Coordinates of C-alpha atoms in Angstrom, one line a residue:
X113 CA 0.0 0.0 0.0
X114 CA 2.8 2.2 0.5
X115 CA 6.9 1.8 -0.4
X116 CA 8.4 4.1 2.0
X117 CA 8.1 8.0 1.2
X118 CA 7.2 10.1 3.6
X119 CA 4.0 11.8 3.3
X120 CA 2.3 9.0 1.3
X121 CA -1.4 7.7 1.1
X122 CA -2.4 4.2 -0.8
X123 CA -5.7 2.4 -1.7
X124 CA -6.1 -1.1 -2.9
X125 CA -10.7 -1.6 -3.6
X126 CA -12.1 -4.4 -4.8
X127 CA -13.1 -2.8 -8.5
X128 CA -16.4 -4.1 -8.5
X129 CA -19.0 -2.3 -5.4
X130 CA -21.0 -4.6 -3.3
X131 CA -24.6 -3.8 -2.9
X132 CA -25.8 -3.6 0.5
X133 CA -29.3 -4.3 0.3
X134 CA -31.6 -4.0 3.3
X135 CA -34.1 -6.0 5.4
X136 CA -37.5 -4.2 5.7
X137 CA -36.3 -3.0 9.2
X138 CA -33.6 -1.5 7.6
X139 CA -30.3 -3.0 9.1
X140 CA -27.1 -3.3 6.9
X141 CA -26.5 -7.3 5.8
X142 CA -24.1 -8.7 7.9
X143 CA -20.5 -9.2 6.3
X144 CA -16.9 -10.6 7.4
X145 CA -13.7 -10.2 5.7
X146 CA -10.4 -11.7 7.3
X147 CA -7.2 -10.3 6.0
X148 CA -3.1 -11.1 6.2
X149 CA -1.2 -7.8 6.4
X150 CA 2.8 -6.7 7.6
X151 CA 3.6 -2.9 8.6
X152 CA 7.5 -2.1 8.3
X153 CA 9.8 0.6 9.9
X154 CA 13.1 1.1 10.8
X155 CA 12.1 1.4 14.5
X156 CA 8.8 0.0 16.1
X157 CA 8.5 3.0 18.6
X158 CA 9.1 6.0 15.5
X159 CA 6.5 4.7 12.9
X160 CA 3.3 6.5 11.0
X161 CA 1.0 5.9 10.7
X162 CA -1.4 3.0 10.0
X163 CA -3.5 0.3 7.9
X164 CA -6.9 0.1 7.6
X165 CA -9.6 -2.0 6.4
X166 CA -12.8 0.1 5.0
X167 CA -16.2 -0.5 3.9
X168 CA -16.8 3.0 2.1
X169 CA -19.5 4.6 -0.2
X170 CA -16.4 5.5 -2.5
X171 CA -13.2 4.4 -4.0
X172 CA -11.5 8.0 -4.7
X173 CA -10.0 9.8 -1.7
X174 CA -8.1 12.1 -4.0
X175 CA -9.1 14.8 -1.1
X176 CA -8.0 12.9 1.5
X177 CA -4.8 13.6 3.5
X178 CA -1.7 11.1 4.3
X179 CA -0.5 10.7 8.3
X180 CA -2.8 10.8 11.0
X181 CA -5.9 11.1 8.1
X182 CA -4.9 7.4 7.1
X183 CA -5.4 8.6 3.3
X184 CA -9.6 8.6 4.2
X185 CA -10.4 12.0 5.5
X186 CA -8.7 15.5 6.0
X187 CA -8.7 18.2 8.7
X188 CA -11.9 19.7 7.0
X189 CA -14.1 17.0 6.8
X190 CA -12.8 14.5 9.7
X191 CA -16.2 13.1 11.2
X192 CA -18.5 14.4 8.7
X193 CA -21.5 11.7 8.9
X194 CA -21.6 12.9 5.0
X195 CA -18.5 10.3 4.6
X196 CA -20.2 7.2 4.8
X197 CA -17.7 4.6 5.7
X198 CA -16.7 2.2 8.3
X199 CA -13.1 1.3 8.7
X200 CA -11.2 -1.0 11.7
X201 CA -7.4 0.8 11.5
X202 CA -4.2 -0.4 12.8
X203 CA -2.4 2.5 14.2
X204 CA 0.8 2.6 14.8
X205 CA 1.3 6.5 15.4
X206 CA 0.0 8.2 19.0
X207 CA -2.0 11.0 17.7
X208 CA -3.3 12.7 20.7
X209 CA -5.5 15.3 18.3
X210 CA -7.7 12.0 17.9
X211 CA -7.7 10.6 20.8
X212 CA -5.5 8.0 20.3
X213 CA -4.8 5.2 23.2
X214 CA -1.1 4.6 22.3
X215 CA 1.1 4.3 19.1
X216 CA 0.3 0.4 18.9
X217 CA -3.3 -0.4 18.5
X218 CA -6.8 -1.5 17.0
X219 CA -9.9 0.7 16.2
X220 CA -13.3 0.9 14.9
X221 CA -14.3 4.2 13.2
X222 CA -17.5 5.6 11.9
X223 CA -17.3 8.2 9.5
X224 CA -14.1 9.8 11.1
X225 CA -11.0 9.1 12.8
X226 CA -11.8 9.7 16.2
X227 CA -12.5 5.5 17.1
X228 CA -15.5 4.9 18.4
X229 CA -13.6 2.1 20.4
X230 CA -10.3 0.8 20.3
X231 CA -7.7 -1.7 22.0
X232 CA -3.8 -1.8 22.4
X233 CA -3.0 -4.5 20.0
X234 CA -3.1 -8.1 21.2
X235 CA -4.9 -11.0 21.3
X236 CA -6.8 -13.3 24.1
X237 CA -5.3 -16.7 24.6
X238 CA -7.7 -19.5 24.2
X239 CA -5.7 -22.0 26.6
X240 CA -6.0 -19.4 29.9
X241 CA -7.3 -16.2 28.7
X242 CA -4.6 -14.0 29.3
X243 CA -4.3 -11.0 26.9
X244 CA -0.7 -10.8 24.6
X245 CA 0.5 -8.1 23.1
X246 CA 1.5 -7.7 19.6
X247 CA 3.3 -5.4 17.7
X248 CA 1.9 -4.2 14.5
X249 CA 5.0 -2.9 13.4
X250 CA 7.2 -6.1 13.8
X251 CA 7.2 -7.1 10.0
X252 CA 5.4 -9.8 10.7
X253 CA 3.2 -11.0 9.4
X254 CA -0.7 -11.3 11.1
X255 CA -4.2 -12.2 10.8
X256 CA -6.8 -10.1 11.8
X257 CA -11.3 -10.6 11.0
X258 CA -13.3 -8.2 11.0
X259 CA -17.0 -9.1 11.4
X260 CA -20.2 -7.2 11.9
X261 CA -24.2 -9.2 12.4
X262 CA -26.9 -7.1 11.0
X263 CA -29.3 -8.1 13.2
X264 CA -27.8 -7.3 16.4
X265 CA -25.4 -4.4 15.1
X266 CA -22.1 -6.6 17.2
X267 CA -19.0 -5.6 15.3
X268 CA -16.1 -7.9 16.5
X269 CA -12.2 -7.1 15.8
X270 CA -9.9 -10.4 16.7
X271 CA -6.1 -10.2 16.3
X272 CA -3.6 -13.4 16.2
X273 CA -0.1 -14.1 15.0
X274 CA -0.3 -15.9 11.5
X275 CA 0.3 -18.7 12.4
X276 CA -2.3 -19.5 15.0
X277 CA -6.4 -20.1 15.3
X278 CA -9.0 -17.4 15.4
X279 CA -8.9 -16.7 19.4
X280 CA -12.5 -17.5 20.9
X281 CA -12.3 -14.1 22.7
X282 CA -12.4 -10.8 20.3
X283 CA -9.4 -8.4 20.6
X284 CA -12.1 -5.7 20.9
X285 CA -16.3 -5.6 20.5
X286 CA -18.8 -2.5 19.9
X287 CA -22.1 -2.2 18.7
X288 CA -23.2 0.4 15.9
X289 CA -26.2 0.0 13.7
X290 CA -24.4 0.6 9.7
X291 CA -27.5 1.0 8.2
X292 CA -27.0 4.5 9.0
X293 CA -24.0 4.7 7.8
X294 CA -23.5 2.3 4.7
X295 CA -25.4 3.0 1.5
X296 CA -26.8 0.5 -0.9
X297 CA -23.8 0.4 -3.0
X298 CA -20.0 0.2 -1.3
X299 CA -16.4 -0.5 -2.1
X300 CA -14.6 -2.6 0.1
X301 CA -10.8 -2.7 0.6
X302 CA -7.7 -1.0 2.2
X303 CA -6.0 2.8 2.8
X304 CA -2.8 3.3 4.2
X305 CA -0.5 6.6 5.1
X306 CA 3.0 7.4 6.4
X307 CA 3.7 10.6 7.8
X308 CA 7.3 11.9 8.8
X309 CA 8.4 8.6 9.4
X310 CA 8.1 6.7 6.7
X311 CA 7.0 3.3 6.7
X312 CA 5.9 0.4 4.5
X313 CA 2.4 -1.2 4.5
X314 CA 1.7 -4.6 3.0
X315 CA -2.0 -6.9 2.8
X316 CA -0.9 -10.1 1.6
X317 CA -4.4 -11.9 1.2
X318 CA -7.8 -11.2 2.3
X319 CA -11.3 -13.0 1.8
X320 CA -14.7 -11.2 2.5
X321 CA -17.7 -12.2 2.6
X322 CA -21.8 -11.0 2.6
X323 CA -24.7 -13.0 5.0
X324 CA -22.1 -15.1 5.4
X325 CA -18.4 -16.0 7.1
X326 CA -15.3 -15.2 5.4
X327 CA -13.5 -17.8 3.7
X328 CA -10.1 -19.2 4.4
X329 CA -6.8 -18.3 3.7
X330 CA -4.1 -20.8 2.1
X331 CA -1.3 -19.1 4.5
X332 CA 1.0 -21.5 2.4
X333 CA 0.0 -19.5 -0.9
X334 CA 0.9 -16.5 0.8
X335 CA 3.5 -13.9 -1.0
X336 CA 6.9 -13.8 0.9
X337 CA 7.3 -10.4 2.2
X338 CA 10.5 -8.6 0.5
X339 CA 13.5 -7.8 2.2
X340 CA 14.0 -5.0 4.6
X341 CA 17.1 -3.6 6.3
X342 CA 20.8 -4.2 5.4
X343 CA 21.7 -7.0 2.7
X344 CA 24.1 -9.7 3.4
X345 CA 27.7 -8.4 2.4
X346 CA 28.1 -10.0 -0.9
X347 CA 31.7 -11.1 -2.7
X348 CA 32.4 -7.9 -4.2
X349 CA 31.7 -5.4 -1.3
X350 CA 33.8 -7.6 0.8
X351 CA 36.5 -7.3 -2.1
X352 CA 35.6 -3.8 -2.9
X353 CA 34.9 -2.1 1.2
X354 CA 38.9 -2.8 2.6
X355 CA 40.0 -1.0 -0.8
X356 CA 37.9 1.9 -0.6
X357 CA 38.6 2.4 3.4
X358 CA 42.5 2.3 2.4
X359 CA 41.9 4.8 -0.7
X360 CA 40.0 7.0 2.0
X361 CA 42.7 6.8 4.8
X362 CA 45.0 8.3 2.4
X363 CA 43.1 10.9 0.7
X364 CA 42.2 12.2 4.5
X365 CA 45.9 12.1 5.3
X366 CA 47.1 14.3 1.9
X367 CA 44.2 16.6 2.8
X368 CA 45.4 17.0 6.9
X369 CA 48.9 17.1 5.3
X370 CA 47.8 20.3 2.8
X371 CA 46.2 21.7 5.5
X372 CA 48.9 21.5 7.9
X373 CA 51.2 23.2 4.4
X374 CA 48.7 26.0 4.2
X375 CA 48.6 27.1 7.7
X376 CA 52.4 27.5 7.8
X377 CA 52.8 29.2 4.4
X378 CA 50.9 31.7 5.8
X379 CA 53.6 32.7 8.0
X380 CA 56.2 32.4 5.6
X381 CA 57.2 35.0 4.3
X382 CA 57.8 35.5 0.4
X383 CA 60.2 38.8 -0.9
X384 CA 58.3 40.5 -3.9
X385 CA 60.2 41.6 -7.0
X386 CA 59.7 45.6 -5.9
X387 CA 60.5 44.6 -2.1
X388 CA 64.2 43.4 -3.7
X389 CA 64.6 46.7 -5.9
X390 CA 63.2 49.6 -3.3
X391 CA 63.7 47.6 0.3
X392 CA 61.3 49.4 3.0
X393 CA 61.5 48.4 6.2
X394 CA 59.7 45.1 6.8
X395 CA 57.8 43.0 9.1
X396 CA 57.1 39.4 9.4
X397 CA 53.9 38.6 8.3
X398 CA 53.3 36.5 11.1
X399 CA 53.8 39.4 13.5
X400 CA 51.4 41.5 11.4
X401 CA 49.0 38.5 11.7
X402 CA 49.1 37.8 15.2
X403 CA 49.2 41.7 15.8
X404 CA 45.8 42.3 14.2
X405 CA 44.6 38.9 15.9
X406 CA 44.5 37.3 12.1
X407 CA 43.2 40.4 10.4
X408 CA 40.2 40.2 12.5
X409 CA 36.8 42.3 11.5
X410 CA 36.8 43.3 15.4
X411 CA 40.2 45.4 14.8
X412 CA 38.9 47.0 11.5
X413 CA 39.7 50.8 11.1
X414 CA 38.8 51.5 8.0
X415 CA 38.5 50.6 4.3
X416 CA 40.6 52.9 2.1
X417 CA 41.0 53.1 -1.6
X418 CA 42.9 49.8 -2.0
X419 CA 43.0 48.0 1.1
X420 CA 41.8 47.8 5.0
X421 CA 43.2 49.3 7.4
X422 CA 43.6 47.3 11.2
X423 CA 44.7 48.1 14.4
X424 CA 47.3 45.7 16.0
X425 CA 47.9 44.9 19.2
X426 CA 51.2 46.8 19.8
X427 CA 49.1 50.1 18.2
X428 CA 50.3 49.8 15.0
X429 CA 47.9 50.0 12.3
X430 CA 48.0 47.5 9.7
X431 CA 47.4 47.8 6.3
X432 CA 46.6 44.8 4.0
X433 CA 46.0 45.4 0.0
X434 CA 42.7 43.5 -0.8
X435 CA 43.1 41.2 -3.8
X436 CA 40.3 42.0 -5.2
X437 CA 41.0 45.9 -4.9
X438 CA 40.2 48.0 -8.5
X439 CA 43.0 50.3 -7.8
X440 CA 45.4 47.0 -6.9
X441 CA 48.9 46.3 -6.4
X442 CA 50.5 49.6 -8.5
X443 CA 49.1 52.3 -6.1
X444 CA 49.7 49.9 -3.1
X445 CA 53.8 49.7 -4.1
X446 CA 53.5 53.2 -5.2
X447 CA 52.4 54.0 -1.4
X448 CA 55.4 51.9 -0.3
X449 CA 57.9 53.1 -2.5
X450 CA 57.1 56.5 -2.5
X451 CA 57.3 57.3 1.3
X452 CA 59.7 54.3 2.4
X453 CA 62.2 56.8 3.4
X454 CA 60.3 59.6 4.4
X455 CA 60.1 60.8 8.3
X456 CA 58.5 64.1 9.3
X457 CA 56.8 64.9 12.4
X458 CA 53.9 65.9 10.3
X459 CA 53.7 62.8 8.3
X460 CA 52.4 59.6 9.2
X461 CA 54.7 56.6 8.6
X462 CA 53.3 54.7 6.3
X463 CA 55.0 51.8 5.2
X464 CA 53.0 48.4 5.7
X465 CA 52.8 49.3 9.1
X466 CA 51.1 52.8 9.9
X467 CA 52.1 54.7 13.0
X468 CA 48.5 54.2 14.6
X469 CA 46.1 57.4 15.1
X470 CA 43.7 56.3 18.2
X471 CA 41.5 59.8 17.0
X472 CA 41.2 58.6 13.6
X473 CA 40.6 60.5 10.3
X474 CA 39.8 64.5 10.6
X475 CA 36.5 63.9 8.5
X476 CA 34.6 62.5 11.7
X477 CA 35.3 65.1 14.0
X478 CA 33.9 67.3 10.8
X479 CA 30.4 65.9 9.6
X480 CA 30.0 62.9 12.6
X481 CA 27.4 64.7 15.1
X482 CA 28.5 62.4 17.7
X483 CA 32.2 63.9 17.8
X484 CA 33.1 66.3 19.8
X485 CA 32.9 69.5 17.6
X486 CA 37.0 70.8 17.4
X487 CA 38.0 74.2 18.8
X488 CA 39.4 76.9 17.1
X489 CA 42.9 75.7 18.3
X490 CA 42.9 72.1 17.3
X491 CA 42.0 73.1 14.2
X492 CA 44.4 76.2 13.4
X493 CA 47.2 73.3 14.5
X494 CA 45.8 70.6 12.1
X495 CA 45.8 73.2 9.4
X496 CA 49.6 74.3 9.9
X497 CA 50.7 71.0 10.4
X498 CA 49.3 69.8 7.3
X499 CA 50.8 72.4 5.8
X500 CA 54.4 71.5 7.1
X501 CA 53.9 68.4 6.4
X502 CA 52.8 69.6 2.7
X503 CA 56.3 71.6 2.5
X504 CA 58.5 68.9 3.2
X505 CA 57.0 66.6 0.5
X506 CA 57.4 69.0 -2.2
X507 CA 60.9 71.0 -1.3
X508 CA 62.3 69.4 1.9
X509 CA 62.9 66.0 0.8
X510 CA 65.6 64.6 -2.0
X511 CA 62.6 64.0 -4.4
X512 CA 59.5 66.1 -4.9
X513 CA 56.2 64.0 -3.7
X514 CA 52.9 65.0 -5.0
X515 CA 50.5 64.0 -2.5
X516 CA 47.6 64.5 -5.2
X517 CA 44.5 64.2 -2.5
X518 CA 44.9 66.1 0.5
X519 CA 41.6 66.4 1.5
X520 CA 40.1 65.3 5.7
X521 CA 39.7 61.7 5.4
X522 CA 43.4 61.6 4.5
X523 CA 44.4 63.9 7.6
X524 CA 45.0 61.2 10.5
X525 CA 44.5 62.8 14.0
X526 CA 46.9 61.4 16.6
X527 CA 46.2 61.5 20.4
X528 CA 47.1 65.1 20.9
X529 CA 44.9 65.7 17.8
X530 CA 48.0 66.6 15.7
X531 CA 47.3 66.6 12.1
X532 CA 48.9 63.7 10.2
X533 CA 48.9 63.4 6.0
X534 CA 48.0 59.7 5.3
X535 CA 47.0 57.3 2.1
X536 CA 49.8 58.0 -0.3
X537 CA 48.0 55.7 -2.7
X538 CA 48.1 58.0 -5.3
X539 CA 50.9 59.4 -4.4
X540 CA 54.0 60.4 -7.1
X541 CA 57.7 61.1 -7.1
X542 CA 60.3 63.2 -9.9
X543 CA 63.4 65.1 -9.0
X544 CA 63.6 68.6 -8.1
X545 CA 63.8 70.8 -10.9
X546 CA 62.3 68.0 -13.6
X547 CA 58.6 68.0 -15.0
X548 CA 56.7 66.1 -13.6
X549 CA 54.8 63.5 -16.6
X550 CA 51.6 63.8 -17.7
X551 CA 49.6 61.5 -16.0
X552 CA 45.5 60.9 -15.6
X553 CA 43.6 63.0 -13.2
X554 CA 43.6 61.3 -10.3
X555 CA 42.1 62.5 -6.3
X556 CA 39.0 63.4 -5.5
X557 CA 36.1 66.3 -6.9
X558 CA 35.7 69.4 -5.3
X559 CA 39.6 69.4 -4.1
X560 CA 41.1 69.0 -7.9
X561 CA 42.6 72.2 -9.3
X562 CA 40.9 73.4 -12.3
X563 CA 44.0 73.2 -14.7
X564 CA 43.8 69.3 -14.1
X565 CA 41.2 68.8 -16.7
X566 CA 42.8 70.2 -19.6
X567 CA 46.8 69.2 -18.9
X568 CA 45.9 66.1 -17.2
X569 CA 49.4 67.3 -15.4
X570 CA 49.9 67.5 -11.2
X571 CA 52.4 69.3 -9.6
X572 CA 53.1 71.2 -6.4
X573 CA 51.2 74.0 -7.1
X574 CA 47.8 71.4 -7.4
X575 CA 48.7 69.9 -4.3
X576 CA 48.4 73.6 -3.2
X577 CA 45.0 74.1 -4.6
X578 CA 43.5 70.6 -2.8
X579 CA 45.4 71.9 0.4
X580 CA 43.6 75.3 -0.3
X581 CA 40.1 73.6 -0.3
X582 CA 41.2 72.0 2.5
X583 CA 41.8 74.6 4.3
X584 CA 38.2 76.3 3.7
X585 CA 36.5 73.1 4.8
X586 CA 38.1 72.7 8.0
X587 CA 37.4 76.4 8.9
X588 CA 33.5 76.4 7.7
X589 CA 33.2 72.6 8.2
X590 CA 32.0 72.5 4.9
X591 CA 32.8 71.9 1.4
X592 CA 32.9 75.0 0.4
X593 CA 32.7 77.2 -3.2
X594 CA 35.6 79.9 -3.4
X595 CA 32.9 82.2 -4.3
X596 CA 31.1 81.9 -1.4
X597 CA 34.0 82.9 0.9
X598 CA 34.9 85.5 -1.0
X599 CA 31.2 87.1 -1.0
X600 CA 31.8 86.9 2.9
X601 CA 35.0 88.4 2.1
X602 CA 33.4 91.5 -0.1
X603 CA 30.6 92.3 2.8
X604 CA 33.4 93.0 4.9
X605 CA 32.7 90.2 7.0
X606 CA 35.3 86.8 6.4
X607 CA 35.7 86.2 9.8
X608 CA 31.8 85.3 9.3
X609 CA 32.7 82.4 7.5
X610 CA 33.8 80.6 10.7
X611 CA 31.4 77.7 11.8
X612 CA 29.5 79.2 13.7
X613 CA 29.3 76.0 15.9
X614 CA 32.4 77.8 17.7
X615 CA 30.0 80.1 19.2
X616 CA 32.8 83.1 18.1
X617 CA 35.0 81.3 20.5
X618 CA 38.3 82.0 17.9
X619 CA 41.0 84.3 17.2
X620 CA 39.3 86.9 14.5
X621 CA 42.8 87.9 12.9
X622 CA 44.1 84.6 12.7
X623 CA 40.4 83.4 11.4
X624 CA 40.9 86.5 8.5
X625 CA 44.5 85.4 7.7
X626 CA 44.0 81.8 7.4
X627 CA 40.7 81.7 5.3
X628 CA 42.6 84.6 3.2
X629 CA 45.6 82.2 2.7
X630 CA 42.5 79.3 1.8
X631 CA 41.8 81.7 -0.8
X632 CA 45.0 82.5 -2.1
X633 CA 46.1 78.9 -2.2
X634 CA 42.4 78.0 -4.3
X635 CA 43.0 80.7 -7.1
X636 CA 42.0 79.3 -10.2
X637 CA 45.2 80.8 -11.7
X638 CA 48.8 78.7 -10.3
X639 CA 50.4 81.3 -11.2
X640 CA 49.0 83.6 -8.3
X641 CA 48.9 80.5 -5.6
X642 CA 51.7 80.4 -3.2
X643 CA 54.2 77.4 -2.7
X644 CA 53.7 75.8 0.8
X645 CA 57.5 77.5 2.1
X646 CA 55.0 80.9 1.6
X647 CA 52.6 79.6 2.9
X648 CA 54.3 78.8 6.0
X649 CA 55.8 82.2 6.1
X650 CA 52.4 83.4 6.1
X651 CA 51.4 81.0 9.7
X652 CA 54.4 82.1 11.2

C-alpha cells in the first residue's frame, strides 16, 4: 500500500461495489472479511502511521490527507457523517489530536477518525485467557477478522499471530447500527498513510464475505514479504569495502597534510620583485598576523581606496591590499615606494605598518554629530601641520612627492589631535627641478585644481590648490565654493565664514588670515597660488 516516502497515502478496492441491500427493518446485511497484512519501519516506537480495512461509499479519496488522516479523510471533513464509511485501523502512530490510546493499537471508526472504540494491539489466549500483546509494526506477518451481524449491530475485531487459530475471545467488540451509515452500493478494501516517518504497508491476502463467514486463507500461498534492512555483504563489497577504506585513509591524510602546508605558508614569508629593488623596512607577516589577531573584523579601522586598514595589538595600524581591490597592487607599491624613506613629524609613517592614530581620520570630527565638535585651536594646529607636512613633501625631501589628494579623510589625528597626511595611494615622485609627466587625473572632486582637466598634469602648485580647499573646509566645516568665501570676504565680513558652531570662540585675525591664505592657495590661476614655504611664512 505504500513503499516508503514520507508523506504518502495508498488504496487497494475491490473494483467491483458490493450492494448492501436492506431487510424491511432496515439494518445493513451482515458481512466478514479476514485479511493477512505486515507494517515495516526502521524502529517499532518511531513509525506512521497506519493500515486500515474500509467499507466506504467510494473508491476515490483524491481529497483525503496522508498521516494521521490514514489517506480517508482531511482536517476539514474529519467526522463528517456525509462520509459514509466504516473502517477498523491499525495505528501505529500516537496522535493525541484524535484521541488515540497509544502508538500500537486496533480501532473501529465511523465516518471519522476519532474511534468509536479501540484496543492496544493483542490477542486473548484460548488456553488461559490472558491478553498478549502484539506489535503491528514487527514485520510480521498477522491475521486479523473483522465481522459485523446485521441483526444485532455486534462488530467484533480479533487479532492473532499468523500462524495460529482465530482466538475464541475478540481483541475488541462494539455495537453500531451501519444501516446509518452504509449505502446500498460500497467498495470494500484498504488505505494506508506514512507521515514523517516513513514506513511500509503490505495486505498479503484477504477474503470477505456478505450473509455469510469469510473464507479461508491458504497461508502457504501467501507472498513472501520482501526484504527490509541491510543485505548480506556479498563477494564484491567484501572485495571492494577494505580497498575503498585504504583509498579513504590516504586521501584524508594528503588533505590533513595540505592543510597542515597552508597554515604555515601563511607565515612564511615571500620577498616581492619591488621589495628586492626599493627595500622598505619590513615586518614578518606573522607578526602582522598575530598583531591584528589574524586580520580580524573586530580590529577594522577602516576601508581605504585599496585595502583595510587594522589596528594591532602593539598600536600599530596595519594595512593589507585587498586582492580584489580596483586600484590593486600599482598604487599599493607606489604608497610603499614612494614614502619608504620619508620621516617628518607631520607625516604619518606609512610603510605596511602605519604609525596608529587612536582619534582617527579628521572627516569625523567634521560631519560625525556624535564627535566632539574641534575648537578653534585644534584646528588652526591641524591646518599648519598639514601644511608643514605639505612643504616637506614637495621642497624638503631629496625628491619632490605630489601628494595628489589632500583632503580630511586623508588627515590622521593622533592622540594630541595633531594633524597627520596619510593614504599616499596615489601618491608620485620626480626630481627637483624636472617636469613632472603627464599623467591621468587622479584625487578626489571638489579638491582637484581646475587646470587638471585640460593638462591632465599635477604638480606642487595642485597639491596647493586641494590643500587650499582644504583649508576652507576645516574652517566652515563644509565643502565650500571659493565664491562663497569671497562674498563673505566682499561684505566686509570673512571672519563670518567661521562655523559658527564655535560660538565666536576664535581668534578673529588669525580666522581672517587663514581663510585669506585658503583663498590665495584656491585661485583658479597657479600662477597667483603660493608654494607651501609661503605659505608657511604666512602661519608664522
Amino acid at each position: 500500500l505504500t513503499h516508503g516516502t514520507a508523506q504518502l497515502k495508498g488504496h487497494a478496492f475491490h473494483p467491483t461495489p458490493f450492494r448492501f441491500s436492506k431487510t424491511p427493518n432496515r439494518t445493513a446485511p451482515s458481512f466478514a472479511v479476514r485479511f493477512v497484512f505486515a507494517i515495516y519501519c526502521i524502529q517499532t516506537d518511531i513509525c506512521g502511521h497506519g493500515t486500515a480495512f474500509v467499507v466506504a461509499a467510494r473508491n476515490n479519496f483524491s481529497d483525503a490527507m496522508p498521516a494521521q488522516y490514514l489517506g480517508l479523510v482531511n482536517y476539514l471533513n474529519n467526522g463528517n457523517t456525509t462520509n459514509h464509511f466504516f473502517a477498523v485501523e491499525l495505528d501505529t502512530y500516537l496522535n493525541d489530536e484524535l484521541k488515540d490510546i497509544d502508538n500500537n493499537h486496533v480501532a473501529v471508526d465511523v465516518s471519522g477518525l476519532i474511534s468509536m472504540n479501540s484496543s492496544s494491539a493483542g490477542y486473548y489466549s484460548n488456553k488461559n485467557g490472558n491478553f498478549n500483546n502484539l506489535t503491528l509494526a514487527s514485520y510480521k506477518m498477522m491475521q486479523i477478522w473483522v465481522e459485523y451481524d446485521g441483526d444485532t449491530t455486534q462488530i467484533n475485531v480479533t487479532l492473532a499471530p499468523l500462524n495460529m487459530a482465530k482466538p475464541l475471545k475478540p481483541l475488541l467488540s462494539t455495537s453500531c447500527n451501519l444501516s446509518k451509515v452504509l449505502i446500498d452500493k460500497v467498495y470494500v478494501g484498504f488505505s494506508a498513510s506514512t507521515g514523517s516517518f516513513f514506513s511500509r504497508q503490505y495486505v498479503l491476502g484477504w477474503s470477505f464475505g456478505m450473509n455469510m463467514p469469510a473464507l479461508p486463507i491458504d497461508i502457504t500461498k501467501l507472498p513472501k514479504l520482501p526484504h527490509e534492512g541491510p543485505h548480506p555483504q556479498s563477494k564484491v563489497l567484501e572485495i571492494i569495502l577494505p580497498i575503498a577504506t585504504a583509498i579513504f585513509v590516504i586521501i584524508v591524510a594528503i588533505i590533513i597534510i595540505l592543510l597542515i602546508r597552508n597554515r604555515l605558508s601563511r607565515y612564511a614569508e615571500i620577498r616581492e620583485n619591488w621589495e628586492v629593488e626599493f627595500g622598505p623596512h619590513r615586518f614578518l607577516y606573522k607578526d602582522l598576523f598575530r598583531a591584528t589577531e589574524g586580520f580580524n573584523n573586530k580590529n577594522l579601522l577602516g576601508i581605504g581606496g585599496f585595502g583595510r586598514v587594522y589596528k594591532g595589538v602593539l598600536l600599530d595600524a596595519v594595512k593589507r591590499i585587498s586582492h580584489d581591490s580596483k586600484q590593486g597592487i600599482r598604487e599599493f607599491i607606489a604608497e610603499v615606494v614612494s614614502i619608504g624613506r620619508l620621516q617628518h613629524r607631520n607625516l604619518g609613517e606609512l610603510l605596511l605598518v602605519y604609525e596608529y592614530m587612536p582619534n582617527g581620520s579628521l572627516d569625523k570630527y567634521l560631519y560625525d554629530q556624535e564627535k566632539p565638535t574641534l575648537c578653534w585651536e585644534q584646528r588652526s594646529l591641524i591646518i599648519k601641520g598639514i601644511a608643514s607636512g605639505s612643504l616637506y613633501l614637495h621642497e624638503e625631501w631629496e625628491k619632490v612627492k605630489l601628494h595628489r589628494d589632500i583632503k580630511p579623510s586623508n588627515v590622521l589625528l593622533d592622540d594630541e589631535m595633531n594633524g597627520r597626511i596619510g593614504d599616499f595611494g596615489l601618491a608620485r615622485l620626480y626630481d627637483h627641478g624636472v617636469d613632472p609627466q603627464t599623467t591621468h587625473v587622479l584625487g578626489t572632486i571638489g579638491y582637484l585644481a581646475p587646470e587638471l582637466a585640460h593638462t591632465n598634469k599635477a604638480c606642487p602648485l595642485t597639491d596647493v590648490f586641494s590643500f587650499g580647499m582644504f583649508v576652507l573646509e576645516v574652517i566652515y566645516n563644509e565643502l565650500m565654493l571659493v565664491d562663497w568665501v569671497l562674498d563673505f570676504w566682499d561684505r566686509g565680513s570673512l571672519a563670518d565664514a567661521v562655523d559658527n558652531r564655535l560660538q565666536g570662540a576664535y581668534d578673529v585675525d588669525e580666522a581672517k588670515l587663514i581663510l585669506k591664505v585658503g583663498l590665495l592657495c584656491s585661485h583658479p590661476f597657479t600662477n597667483v597660488r603660493p608654494k607651501m614655504r609661503d605659505v608657511m611664512h604666512y602661519f608664522n
